[in-house]
CSV table of C-alpha atoms in Angstrom, one decimal:
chain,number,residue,atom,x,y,z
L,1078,UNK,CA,0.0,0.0,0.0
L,1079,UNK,CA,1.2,3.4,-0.7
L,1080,UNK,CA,2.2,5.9,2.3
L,1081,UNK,CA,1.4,9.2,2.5
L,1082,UNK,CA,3.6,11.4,4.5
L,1083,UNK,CA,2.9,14.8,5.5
L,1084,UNK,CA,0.5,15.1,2.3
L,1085,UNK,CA,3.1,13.7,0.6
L,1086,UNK,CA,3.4,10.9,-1.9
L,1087,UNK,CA,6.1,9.4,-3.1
L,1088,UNK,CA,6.0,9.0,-7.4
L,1089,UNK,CA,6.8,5.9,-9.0
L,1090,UNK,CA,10.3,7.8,-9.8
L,1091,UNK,CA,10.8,8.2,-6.3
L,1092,UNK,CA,10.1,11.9,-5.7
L,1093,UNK,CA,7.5,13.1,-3.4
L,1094,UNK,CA,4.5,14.7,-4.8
L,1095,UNK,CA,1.5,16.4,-3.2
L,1096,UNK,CA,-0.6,12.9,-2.4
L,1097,UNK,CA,-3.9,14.0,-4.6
L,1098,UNK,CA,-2.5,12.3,-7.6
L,1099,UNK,CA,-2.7,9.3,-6.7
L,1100,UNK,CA,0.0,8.2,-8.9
L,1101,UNK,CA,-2.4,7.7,-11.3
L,1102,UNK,CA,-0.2,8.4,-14.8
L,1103,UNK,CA,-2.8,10.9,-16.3
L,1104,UNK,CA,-3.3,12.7,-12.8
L,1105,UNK,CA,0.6,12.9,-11.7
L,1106,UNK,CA,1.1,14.6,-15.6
L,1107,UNK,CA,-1.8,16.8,-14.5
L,1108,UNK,CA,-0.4,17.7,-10.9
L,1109,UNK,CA,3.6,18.2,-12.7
L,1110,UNK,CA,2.5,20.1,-16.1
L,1111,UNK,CA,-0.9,21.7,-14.9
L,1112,UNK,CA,-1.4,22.8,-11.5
L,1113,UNK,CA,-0.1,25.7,-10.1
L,1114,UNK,CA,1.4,26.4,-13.3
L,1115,UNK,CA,0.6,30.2,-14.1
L,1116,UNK,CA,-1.8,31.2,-16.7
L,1117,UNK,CA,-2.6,34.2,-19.1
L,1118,UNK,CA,-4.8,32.5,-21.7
L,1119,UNK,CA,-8.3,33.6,-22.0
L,1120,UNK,CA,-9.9,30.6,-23.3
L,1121,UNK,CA,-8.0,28.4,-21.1
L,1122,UNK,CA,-9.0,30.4,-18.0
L,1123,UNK,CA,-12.7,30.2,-18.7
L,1124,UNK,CA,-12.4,26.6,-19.5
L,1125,UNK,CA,-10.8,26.2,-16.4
L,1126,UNK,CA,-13.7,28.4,-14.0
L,1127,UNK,CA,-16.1,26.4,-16.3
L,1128,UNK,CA,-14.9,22.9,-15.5
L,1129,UNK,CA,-14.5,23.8,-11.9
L,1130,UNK,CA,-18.4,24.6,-11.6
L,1131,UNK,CA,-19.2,20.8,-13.7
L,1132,UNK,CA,-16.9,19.5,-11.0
L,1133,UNK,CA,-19.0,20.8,-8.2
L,1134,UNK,CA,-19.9,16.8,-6.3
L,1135,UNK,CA,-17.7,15.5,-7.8
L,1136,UNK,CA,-13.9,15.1,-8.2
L,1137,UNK,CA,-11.0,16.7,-10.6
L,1138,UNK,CA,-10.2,13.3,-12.0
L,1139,UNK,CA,-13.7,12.6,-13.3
L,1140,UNK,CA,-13.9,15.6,-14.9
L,1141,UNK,CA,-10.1,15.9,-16.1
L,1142,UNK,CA,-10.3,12.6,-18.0
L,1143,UNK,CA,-13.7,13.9,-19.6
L,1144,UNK,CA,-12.0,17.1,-20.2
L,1145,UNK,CA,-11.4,16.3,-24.5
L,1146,UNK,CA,-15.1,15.6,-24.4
L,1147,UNK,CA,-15.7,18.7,-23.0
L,1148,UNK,CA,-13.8,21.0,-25.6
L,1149,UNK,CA,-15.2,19.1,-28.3
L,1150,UNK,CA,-19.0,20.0,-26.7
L,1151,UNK,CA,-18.5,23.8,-26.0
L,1152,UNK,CA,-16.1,25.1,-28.5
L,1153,UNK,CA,-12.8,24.6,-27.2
L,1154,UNK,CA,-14.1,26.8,-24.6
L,1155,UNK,CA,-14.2,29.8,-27.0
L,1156,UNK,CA,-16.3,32.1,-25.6
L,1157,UNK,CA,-17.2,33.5,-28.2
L,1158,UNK,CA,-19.0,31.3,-29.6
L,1159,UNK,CA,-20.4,29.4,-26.3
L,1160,UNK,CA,-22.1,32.7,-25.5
L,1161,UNK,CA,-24.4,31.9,-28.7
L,1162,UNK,CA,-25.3,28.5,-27.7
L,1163,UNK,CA,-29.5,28.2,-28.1
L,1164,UNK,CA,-31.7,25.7,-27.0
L,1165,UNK,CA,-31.0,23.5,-30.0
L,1166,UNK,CA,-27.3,23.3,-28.5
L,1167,UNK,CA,-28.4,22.9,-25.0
L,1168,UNK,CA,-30.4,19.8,-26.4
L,1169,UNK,CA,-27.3,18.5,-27.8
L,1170,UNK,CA,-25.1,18.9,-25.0
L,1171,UNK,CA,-27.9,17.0,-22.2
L,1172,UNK,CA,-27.4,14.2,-25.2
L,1173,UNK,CA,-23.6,14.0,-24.9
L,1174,UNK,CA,-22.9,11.2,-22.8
L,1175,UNK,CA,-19.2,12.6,-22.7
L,1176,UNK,CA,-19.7,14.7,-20.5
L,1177,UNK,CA,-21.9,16.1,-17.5
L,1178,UNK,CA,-25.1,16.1,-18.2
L,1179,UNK,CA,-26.6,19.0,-15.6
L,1180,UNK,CA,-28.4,21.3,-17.2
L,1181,UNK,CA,-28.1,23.7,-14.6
L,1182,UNK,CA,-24.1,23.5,-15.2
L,1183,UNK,CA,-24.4,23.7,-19.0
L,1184,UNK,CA,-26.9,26.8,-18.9
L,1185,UNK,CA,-24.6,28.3,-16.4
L,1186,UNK,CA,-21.7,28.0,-18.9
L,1187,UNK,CA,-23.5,29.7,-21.7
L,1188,UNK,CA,-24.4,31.9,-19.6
L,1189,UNK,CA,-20.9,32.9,-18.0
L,1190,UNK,CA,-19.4,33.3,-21.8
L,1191,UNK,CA,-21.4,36.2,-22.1
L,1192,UNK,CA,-20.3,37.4,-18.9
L,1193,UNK,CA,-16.8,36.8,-19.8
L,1194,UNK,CA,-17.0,38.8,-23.2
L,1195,UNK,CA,-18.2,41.4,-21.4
L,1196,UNK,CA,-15.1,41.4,-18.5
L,1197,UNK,CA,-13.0,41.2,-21.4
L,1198,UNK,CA,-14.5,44.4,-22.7
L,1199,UNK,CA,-14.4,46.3,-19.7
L,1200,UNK,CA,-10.7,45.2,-18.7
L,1201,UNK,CA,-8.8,44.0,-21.8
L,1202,UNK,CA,-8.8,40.4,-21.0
L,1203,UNK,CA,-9.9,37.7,-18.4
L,1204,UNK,CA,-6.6,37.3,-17.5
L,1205,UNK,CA,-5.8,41.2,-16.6
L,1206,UNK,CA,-8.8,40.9,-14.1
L,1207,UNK,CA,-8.4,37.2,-12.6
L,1208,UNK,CA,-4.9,38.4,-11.6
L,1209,UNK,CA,-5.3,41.4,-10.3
L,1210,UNK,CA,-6.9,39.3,-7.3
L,1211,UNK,CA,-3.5,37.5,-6.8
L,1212,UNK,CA,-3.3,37.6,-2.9
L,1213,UNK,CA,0.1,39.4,-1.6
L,1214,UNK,CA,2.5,37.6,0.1
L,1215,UNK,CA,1.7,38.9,3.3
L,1216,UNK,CA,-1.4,36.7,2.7
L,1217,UNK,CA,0.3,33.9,2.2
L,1218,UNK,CA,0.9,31.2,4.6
L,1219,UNK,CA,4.5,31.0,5.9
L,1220,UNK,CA,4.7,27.7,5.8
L,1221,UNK,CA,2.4,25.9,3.0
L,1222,UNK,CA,2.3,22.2,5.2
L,1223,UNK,CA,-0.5,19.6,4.6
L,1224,UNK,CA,-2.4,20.6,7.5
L,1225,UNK,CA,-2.6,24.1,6.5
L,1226,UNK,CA,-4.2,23.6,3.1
L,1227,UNK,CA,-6.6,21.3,4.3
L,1228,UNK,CA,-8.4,23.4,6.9
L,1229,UNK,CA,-8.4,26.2,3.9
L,1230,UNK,CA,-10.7,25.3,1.1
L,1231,UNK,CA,-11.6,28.9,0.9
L,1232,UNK,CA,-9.3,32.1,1.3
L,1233,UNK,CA,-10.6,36.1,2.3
L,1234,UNK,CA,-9.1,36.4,-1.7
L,1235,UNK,CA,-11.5,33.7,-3.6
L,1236,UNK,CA,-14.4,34.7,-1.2
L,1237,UNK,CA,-13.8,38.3,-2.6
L,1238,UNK,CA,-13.7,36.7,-6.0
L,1239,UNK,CA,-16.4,34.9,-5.9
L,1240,UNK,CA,-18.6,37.5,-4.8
L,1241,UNK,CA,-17.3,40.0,-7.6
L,1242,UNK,CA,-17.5,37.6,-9.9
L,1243,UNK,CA,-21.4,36.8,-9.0
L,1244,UNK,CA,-22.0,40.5,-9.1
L,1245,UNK,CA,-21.1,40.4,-12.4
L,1246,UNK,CA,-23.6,38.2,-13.2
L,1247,UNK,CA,-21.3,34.5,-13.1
L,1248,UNK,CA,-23.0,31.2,-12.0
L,1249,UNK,CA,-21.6,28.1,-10.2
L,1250,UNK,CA,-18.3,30.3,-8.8
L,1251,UNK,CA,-18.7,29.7,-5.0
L,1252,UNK,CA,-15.3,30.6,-3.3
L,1253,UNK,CA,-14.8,26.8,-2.9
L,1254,UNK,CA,-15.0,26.8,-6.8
L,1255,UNK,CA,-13.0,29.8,-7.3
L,1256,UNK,CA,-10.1,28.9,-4.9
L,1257,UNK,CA,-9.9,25.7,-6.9
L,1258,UNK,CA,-9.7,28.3,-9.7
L,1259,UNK,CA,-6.9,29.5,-8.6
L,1260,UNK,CA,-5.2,27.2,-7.0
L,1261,UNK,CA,-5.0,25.4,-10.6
L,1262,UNK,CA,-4.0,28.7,-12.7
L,1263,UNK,CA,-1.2,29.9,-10.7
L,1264,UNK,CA,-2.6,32.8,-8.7
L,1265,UNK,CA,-1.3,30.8,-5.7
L,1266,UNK,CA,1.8,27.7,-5.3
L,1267,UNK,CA,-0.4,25.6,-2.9
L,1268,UNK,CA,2.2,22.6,-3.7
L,1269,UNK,CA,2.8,21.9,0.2
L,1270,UNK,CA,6.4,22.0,1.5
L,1271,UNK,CA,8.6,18.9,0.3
L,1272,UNK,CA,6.8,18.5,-3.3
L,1273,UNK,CA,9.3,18.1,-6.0
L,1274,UNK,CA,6.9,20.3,-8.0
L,1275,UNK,CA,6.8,23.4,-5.6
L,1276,UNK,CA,10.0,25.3,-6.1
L,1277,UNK,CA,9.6,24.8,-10.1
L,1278,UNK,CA,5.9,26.5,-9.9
L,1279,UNK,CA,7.4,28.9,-7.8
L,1280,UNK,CA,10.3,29.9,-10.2
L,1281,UNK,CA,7.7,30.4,-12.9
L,1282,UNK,CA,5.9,32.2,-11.2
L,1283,UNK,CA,8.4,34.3,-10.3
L,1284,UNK,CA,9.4,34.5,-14.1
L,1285,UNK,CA,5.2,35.3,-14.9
L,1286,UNK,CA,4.7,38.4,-16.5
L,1287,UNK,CA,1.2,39.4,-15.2
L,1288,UNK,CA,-1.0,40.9,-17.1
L,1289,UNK,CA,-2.7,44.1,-16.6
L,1290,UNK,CA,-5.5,46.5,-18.0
C-alpha cells in the first residue's frame, strides 16, 4: 500500500508529490505540467472556472479525463461562440454522454461566456482581471504544510472573488469553486512543502509576467 507522509506521496520515480494524484499516470502529468502552473490564456482560463463549476460533487479526476469531451461540446471553450449557444445546443449537449449532463451547469456555462466577453470588454482580458486578485505575500501562509491547506478550502481572496464575480452576473463560482480556480491557474503555489513540483511553480511564477489592464 502506498504511504502518504505529511500530504506527501512518493512517485513511481521516487520523488514526493503532493498525495492528490494518486500516482495515477494521467493525474501525476496533470499535478507536474498543470497545477499551479501560471496562466494568461483567456480561453483556457474560462475553461478552467467552467470545468471547476461541472466539478462541483464531484472530483478533478472525473472531470479531467472527460476534459477532450468537453472541448469538443463547448467550442474549445471559446467564448465567443459558447455565448451563442441556443436551445437546440443545449439539447445536444444534455445528449452527450461525454460529458456532465446537468443542465443547470451547461446553462450556467453559456451563460458565464457572455459574462466573460463582457469582463473582457471592460478590462482588456480575463486574464488582466483574474490576476489582479492575486493575494500578496503577506497573505500567504508562511509555511504551506498539509495541514494548513486542508483546513483552507476557501481564502478572504477567492471569497472576494467569488462574490465579484457573482456581481457580475457568473454562476456556479462559490469561493470553494474559485479557490480551486486559482489554486490550478497559478494565482497561488499551494504545492505543500517537500513537493518536487513546488519550487519549479514557484520559479515560474516568479518568471510570470502578469498581465494588466
Amino acid at each position: 500500500m502506498e504511504t502518504v507522509r505529511d500530504g506527501l506521496l512518493e512517485g513511481e520515480d521516487g520523488r514526493p508529490r503532493c498525495f492528490w494524484h494518486g500516482n495515477l499516470p494521467d493525474y501525476t502529468h496533470y499535478h507536474d505540467t498543470e497545477w499551479g502552473r501560471p496562466v494568461a490564456n483567456d480561453q483556457r482560463l474560462f475553461e478552467k472556472i467552467c470545468l471547476e463549476g461541472f466539478q462541483s460533487g464531484l472530483s478533478w479526476l472525473t472531470i479531467l479525463r472527460k476534459r477532450d469531451n468537453f472541448r469538443n461540446a463547448f467550442a474549445v471553450f471559446d467564448f465567443e461562440k459558447v455565448a451563442r449557444f441556443d436551445d437546440e445546443d443545449i439539447a445536444r449537449l444534455l445528449s452527450d454522454a461525454g460529458i456532465v449532463r446537468h443542465r443547470g451547469k451547461i446553462v450556467s456555462t453559456i451563460n458565464n461566456a457572455a459574462r466573460a466577453i463582457e469582463m473582457r470588454d471592460e478590462f482588456g482580458s480575463l486574464a488582466a482581471y483574474f490576476w489582479a486578485h492575486e493575494p500578496d505575500a503577506a497573505s500567504r501562509p508562511v509555511r504551506l504544510d498539509h495541514a494548513t491547506l486542508i483546513a483552507n478550502p476557501t481564502t478572504e481572496t477567492s471569497k472576494r472573488l467569488s462574490k465579484d464575480l457573482k456581481k457580475r452576473g457568473w454562476t456556479f463560482v462559490g469561493p470553494t469553486t474559485v479557490y480551486a480556480f486559482m489554486q490550478a491557474m497559478g494565482l497561488v503555489n499551494d504545492h505543500i512543502e517537500g513537493c518536487c513540483m513546488r519550487d519549479d511553480v514557484e520559479r515560474e511564477r516568479a518568471a510570470f509576467t502578469r498581465p494588466t489592464t
